[in-house]
PDB file of C-alpha atoms in Angstrom:
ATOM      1  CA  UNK A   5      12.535  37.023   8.965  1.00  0.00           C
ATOM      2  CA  UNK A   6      16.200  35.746  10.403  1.00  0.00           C
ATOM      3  CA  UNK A   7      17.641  38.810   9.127  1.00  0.00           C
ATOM      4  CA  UNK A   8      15.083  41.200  10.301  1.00  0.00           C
ATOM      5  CA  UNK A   9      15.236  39.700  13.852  1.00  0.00           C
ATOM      6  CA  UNK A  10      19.211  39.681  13.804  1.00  0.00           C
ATOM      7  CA  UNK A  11      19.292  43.226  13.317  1.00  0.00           C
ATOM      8  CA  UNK A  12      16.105  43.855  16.160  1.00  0.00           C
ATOM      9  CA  UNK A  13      18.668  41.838  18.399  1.00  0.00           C
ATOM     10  CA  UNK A  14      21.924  43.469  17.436  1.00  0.00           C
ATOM     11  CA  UNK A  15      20.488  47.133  18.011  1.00  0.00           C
ATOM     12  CA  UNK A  16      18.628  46.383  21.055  1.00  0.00           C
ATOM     13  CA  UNK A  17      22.343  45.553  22.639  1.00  0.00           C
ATOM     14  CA  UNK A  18      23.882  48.758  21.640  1.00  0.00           C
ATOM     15  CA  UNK A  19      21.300  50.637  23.190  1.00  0.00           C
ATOM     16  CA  UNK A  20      21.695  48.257  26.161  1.00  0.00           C
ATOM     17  CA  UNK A  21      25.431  49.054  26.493  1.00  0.00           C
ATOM     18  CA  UNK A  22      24.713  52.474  25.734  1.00  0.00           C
ATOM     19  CA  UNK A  23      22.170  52.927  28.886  1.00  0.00           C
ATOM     20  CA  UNK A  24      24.205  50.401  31.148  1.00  0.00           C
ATOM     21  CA  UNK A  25      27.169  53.145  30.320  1.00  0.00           C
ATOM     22  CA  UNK A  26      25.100  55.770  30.657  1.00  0.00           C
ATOM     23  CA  UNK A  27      24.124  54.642  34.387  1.00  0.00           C
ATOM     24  CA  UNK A  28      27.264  54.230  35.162  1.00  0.00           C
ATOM     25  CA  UNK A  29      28.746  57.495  34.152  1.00  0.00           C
ATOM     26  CA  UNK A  30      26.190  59.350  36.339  1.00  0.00           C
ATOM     27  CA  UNK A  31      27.242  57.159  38.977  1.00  0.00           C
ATOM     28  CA  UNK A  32      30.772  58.256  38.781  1.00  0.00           C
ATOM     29  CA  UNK A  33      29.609  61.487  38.684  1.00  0.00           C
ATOM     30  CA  UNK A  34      28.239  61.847  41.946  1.00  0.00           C
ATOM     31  CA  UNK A  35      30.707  59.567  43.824  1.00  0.00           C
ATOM     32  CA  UNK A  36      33.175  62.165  41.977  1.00  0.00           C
ATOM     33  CA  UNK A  37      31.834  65.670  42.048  1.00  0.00           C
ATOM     34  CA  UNK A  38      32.722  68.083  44.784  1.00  0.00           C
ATOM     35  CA  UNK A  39      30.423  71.018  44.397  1.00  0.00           C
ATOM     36  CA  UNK A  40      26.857  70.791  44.205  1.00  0.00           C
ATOM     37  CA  UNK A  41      27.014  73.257  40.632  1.00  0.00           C
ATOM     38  CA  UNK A  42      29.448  70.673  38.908  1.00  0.00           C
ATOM     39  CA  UNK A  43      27.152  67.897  40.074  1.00  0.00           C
ATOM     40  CA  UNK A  44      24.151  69.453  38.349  1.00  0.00           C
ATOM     41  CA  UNK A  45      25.599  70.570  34.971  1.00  0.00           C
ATOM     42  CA  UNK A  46      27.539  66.927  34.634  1.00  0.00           C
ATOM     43  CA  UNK A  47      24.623  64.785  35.570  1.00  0.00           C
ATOM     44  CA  UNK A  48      22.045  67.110  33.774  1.00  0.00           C
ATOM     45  CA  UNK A  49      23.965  66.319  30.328  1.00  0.00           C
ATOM     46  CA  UNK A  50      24.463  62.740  31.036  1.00  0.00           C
ATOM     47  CA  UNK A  51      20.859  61.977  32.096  1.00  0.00           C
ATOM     48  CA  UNK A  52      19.529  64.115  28.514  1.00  0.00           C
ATOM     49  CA  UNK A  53      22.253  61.326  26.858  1.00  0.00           C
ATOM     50  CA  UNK A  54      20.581  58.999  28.619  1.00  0.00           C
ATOM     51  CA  UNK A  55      16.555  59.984  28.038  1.00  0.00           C
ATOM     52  CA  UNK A  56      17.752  59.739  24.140  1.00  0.00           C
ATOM     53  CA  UNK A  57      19.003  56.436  24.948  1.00  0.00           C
ATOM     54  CA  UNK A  58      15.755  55.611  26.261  1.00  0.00           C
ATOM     55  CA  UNK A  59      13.602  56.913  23.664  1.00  0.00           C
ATOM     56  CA  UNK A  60      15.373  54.901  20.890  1.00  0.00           C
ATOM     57  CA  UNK A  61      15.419  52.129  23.269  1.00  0.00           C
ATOM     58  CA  UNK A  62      11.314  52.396  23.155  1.00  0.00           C
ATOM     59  CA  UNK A  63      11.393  53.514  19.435  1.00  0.00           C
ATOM     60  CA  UNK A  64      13.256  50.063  18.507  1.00  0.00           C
ATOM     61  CA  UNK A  65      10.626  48.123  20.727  1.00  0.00           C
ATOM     62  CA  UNK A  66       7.387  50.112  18.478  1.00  0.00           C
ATOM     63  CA  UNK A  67       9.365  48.940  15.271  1.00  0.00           C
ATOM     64  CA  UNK A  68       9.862  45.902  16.479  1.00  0.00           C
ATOM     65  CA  UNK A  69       6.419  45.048  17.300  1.00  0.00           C
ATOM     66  CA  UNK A  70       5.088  46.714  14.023  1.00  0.00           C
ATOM     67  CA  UNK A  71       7.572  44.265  12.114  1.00  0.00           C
ATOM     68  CA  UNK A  72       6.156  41.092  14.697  1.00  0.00           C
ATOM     69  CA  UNK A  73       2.506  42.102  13.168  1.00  0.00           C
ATOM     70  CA  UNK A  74       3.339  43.004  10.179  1.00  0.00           C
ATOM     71  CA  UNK A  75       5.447  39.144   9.075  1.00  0.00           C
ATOM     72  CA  UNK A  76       2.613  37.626  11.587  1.00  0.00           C
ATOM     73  CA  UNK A  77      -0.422  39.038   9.021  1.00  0.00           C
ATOM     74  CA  UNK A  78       1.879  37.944   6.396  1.00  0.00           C
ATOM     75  CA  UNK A  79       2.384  34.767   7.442  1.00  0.00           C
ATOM     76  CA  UNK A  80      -1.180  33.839   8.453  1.00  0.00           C
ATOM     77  CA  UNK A  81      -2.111  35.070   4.539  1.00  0.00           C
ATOM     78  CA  UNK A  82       0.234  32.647   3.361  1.00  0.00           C
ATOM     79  CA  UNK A  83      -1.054  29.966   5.626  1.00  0.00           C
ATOM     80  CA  UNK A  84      -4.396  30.792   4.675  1.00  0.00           C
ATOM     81  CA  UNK A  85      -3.107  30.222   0.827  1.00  0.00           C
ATOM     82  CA  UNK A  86      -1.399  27.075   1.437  1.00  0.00           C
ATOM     83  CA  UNK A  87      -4.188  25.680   2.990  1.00  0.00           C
ATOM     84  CA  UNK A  88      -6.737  26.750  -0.183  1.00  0.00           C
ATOM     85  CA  UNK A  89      -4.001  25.100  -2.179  1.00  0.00           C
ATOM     86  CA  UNK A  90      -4.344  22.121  -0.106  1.00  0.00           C
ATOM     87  CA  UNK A  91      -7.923  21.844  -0.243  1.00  0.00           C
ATOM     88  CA  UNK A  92      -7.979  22.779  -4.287  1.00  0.00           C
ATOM     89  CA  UNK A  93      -5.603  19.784  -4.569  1.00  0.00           C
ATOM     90  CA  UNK A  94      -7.772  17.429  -2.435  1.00  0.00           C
ATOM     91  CA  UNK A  95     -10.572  18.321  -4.625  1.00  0.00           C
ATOM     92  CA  UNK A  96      -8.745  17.439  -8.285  1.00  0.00           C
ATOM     93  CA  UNK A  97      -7.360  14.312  -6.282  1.00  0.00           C
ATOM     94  CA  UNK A  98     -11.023  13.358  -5.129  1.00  0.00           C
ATOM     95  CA  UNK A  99     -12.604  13.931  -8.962  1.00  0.00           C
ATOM     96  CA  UNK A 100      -9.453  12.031 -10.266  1.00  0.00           C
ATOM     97  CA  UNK A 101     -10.456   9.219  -8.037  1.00  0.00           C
ATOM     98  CA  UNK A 102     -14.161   9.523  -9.127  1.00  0.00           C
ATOM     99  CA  UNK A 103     -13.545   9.871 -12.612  1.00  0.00           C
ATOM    100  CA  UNK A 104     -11.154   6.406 -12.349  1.00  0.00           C
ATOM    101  CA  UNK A 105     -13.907   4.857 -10.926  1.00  0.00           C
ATOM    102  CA  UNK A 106     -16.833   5.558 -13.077  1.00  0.00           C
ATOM    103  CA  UNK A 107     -17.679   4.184 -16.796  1.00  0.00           C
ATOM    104  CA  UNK A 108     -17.820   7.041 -18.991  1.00  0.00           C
ATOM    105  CA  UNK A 109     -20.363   5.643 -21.258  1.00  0.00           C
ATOM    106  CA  UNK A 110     -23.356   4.706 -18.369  1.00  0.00           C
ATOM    107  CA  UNK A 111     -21.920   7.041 -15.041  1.00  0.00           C
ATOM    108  CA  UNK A 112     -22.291   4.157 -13.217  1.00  0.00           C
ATOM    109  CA  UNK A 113     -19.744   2.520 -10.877  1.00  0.00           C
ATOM    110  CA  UNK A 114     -16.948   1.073 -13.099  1.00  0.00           C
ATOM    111  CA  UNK A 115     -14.977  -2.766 -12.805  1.00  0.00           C
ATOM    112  CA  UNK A 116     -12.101  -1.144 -10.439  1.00  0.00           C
ATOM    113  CA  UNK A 117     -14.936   0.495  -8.507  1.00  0.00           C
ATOM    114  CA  UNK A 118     -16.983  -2.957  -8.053  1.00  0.00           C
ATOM    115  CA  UNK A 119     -13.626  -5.291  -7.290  1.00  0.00           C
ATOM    116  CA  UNK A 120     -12.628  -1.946  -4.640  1.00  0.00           C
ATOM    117  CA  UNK A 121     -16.266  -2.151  -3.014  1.00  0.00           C
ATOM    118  CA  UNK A 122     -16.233  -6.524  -3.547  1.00  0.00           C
ATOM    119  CA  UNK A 123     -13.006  -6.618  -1.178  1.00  0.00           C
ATOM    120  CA  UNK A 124     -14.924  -4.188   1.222  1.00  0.00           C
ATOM    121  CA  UNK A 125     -17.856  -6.020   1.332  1.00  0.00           C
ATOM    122  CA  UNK A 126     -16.236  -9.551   1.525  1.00  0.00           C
ATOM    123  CA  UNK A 127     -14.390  -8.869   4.292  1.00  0.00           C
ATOM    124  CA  UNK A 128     -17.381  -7.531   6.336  1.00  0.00           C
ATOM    125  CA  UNK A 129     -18.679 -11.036   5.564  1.00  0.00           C
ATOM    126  CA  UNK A 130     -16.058 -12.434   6.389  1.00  0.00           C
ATOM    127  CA  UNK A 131     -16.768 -11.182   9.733  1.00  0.00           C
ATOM    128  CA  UNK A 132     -19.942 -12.215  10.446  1.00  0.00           C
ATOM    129  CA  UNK A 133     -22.076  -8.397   9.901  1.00  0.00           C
ATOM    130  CA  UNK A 134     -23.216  -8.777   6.697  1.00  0.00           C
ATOM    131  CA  UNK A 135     -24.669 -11.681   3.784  1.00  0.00           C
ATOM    132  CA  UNK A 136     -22.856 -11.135   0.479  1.00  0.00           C
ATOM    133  CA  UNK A 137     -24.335 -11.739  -2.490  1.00  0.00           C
ATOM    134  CA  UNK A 138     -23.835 -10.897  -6.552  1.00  0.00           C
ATOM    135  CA  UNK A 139     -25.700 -10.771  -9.454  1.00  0.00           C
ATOM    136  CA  UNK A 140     -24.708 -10.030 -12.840  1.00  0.00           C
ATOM    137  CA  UNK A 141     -26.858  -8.614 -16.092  1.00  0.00           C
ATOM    138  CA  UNK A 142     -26.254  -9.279 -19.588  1.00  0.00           C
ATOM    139  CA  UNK A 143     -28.190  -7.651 -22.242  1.00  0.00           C
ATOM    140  CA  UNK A 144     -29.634 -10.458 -24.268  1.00  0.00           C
ATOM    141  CA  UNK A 145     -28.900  -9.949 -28.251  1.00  0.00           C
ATOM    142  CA  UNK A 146     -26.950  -6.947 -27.296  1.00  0.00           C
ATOM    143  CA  UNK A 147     -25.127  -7.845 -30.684  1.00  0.00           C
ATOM    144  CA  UNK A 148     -28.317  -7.820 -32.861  1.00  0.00           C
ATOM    145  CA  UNK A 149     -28.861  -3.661 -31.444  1.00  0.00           C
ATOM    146  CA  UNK A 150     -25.229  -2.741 -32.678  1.00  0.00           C
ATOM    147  CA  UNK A 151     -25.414  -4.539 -36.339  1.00  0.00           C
ATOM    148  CA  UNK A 152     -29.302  -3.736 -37.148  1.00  0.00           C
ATOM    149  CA  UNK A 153     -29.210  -0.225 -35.650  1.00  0.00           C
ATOM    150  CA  UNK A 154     -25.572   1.045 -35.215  1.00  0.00           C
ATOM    151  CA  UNK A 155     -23.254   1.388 -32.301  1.00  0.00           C
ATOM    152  CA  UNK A 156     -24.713   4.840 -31.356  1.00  0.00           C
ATOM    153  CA  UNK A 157     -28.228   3.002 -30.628  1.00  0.00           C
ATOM    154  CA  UNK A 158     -26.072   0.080 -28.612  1.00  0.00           C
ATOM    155  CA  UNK A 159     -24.819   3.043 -26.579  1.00  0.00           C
ATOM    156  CA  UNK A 160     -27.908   4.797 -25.511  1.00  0.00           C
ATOM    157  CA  UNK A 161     -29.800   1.318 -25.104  1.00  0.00           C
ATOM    158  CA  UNK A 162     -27.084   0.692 -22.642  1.00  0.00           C
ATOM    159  CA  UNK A 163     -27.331   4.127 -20.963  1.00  0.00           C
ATOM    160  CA  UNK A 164     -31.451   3.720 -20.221  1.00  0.00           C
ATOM    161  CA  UNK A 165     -30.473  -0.012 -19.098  1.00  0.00           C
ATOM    162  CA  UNK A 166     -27.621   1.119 -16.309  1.00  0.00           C
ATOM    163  CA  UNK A 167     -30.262   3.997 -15.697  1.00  0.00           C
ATOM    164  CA  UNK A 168     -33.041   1.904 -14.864  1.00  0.00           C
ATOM    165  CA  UNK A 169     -31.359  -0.723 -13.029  1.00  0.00           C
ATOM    166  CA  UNK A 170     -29.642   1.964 -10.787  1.00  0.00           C
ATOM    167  CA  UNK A 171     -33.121   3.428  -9.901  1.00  0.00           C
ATOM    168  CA  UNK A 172     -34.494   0.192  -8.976  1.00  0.00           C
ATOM    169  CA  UNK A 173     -31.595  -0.907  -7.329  1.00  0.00           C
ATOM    170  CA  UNK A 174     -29.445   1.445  -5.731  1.00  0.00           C
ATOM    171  CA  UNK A 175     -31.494   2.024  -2.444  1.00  0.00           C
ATOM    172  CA  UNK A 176     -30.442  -1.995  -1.840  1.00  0.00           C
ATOM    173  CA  UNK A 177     -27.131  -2.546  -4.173  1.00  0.00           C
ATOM    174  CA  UNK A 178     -24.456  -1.389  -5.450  1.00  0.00           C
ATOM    175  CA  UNK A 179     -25.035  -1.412  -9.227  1.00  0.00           C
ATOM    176  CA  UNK A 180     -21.859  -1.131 -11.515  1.00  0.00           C
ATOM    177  CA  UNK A 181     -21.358  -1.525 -15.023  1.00  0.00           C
ATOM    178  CA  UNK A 182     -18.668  -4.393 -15.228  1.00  0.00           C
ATOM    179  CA  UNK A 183     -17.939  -4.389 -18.581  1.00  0.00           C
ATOM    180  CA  UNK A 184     -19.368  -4.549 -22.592  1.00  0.00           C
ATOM    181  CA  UNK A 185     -23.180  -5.223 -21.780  1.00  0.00           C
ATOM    182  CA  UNK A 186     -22.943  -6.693 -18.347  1.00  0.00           C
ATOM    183  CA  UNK A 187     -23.544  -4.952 -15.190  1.00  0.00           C
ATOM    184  CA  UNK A 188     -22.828  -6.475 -11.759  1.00  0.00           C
ATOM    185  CA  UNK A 189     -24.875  -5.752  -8.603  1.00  0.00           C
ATOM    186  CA  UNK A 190     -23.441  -6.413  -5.431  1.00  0.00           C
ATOM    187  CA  UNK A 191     -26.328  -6.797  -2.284  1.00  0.00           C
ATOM    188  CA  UNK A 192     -25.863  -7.146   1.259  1.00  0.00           C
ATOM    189  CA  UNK A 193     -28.963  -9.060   1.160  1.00  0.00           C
ATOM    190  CA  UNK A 194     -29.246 -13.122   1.138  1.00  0.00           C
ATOM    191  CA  UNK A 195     -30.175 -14.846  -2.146  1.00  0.00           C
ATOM    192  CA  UNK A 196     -33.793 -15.218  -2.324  1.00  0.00           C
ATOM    193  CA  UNK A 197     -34.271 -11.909  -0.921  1.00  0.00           C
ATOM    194  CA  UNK A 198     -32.061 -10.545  -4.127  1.00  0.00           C
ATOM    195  CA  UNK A 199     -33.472 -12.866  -6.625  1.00  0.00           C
ATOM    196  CA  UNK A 200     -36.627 -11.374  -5.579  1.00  0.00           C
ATOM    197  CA  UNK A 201     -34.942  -7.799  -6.005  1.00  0.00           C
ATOM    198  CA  UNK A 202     -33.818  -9.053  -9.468  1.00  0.00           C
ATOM    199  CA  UNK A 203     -36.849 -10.079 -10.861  1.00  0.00           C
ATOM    200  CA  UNK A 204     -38.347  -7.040 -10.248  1.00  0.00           C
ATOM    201  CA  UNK A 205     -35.578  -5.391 -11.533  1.00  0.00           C
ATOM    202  CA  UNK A 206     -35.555  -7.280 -14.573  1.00  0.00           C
ATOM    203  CA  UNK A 207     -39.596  -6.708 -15.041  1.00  0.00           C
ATOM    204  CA  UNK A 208     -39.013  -2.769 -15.440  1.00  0.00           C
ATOM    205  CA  UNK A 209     -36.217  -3.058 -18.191  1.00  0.00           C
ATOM    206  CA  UNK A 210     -38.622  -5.547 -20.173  1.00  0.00           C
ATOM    207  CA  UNK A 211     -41.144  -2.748 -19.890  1.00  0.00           C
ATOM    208  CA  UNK A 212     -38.652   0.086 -21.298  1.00  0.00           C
ATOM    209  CA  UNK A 213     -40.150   1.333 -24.794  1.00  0.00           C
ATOM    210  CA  UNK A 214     -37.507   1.645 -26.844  1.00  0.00           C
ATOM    211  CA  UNK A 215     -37.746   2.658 -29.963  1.00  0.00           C
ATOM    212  CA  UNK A 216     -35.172   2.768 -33.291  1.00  0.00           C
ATOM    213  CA  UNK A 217     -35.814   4.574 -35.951  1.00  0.00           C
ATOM    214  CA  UNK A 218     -39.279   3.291 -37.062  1.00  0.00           C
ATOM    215  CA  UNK A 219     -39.004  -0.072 -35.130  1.00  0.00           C
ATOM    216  CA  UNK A 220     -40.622  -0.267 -31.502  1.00  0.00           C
ATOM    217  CA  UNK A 221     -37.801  -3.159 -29.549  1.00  0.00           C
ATOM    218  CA  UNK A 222     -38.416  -5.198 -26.585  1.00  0.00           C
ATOM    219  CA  UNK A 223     -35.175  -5.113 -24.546  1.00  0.00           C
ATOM    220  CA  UNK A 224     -34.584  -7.590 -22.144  1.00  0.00           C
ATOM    221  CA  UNK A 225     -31.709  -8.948 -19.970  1.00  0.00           C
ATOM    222  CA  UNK A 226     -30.454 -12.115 -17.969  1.00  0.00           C
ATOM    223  CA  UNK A 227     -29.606 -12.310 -14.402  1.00  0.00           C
ATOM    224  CA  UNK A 228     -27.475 -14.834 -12.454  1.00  0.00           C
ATOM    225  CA  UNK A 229     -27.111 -14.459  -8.859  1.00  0.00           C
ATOM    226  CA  UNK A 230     -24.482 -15.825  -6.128  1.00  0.00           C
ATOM    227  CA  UNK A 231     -24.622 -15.776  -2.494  1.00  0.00           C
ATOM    228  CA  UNK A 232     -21.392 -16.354  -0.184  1.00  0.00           C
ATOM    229  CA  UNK A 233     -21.670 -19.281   2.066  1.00  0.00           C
ATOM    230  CA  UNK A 234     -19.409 -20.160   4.759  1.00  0.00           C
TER     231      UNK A 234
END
């Protein structure tokens, strides 16, 4: 810390001054001493003052090089926290962003997700590397489900709809559920090539075998489909 330095740097200068005087008292003691006996015993006691002096001198270094490690460990912990806090808060960001994105009810792509991908898309055609082209679902007599059978049976008939048009679509679109009964597809592909995609599509939900209560239903849905053309 500031403080902790301040006083490294405040004590390292009185040991400085303290061994600068201490140099220069043995000097005067030579230049000044006239018998070899008083030039022994005067120097002898300065240069013991002056060992000490150098032995706290190397004692403050050691502390101060523990106290370096020591704030460097503890800094590099709380680097290392900061940066799990980081990443923990990228995470809840990243599921926030998922979960704003996704329709609760099927787990597919929601409407934001579709117009966010639509603007991505169109401006890759736009261009020139890719063909654009949508198609949207509608569950035909979706409102005959909810009043003969309840909303609960709507739900689920939607869920094994978005679940079987993802599976036959999602290696070659991007299948969302855009709102009520209608899901929206958006290919890469050109028309005929997704009408194609579509029918097929379309073919597999006819074939579901759904059944309420005691009643076996035939499901089926309606597709339109819309290329870009410059």
């Amino acid at each position: 810390t500031v403080s902790t330095s301040g006083y490294f740097a405040e004590q390292r200068s009185k040991l400085n001054k303290q061994l600068t005087v201490g140099v220069s008292d043995i000097s005067d003691c030579v230049h000044g001493a006239s018998e070899l006996f008083e030039l022994k015993e005067n120097v002898g006691s300065r240069l013991e003052q002056l060992g000490a002096t150098l032995e706290q001198h190397i004692l403050l270094q050691n502390q101060e090089r523990e106290n370096f490690t020591k704030n460097s460990t503890e800094l590099e912990a709380k680097l290392r926290e900061t940066e799990a806090e980081v990443e923990r808060y990228k995470r809840e960001l990243a599921q926030q962003k998922f979960r704003s994105l996704q329709d609760s009810l099927t787990k597919l792509p929601n409407r934001s997700a579709f117009e966010e991908r639509l603007n991505m898309e169109f401006s890759r055609w736009q261009n020139g590397q890719t063909p654009l082209t949508i198609a949207i679902v509608d569950v035909d007599f979706f409102k005959d489900i909810n009043d003969n059978f309840g909303h609960i049976a709507g739900d689920k008939t939607l869920q094994v709809i978005a679940g079987t048009l993802n599976k036959a679509l999602k290696n070659d679109g991007f299948v969302c559920r855009y709102g009520g009964e209608e899901f929206a597809i958006i290919f890469c592909l050109d028309e005929n090539q997704v009408k194609d995609k579509m029918e097929l599509a379309r073919e597999k939900v006819a074939n579901i075998p759904f059944k309420f209560k005691t009643d076996d239903i035939r499901i089926t849905v309606s597709a339109g489909v819309a290329s870009f053309n410059n």
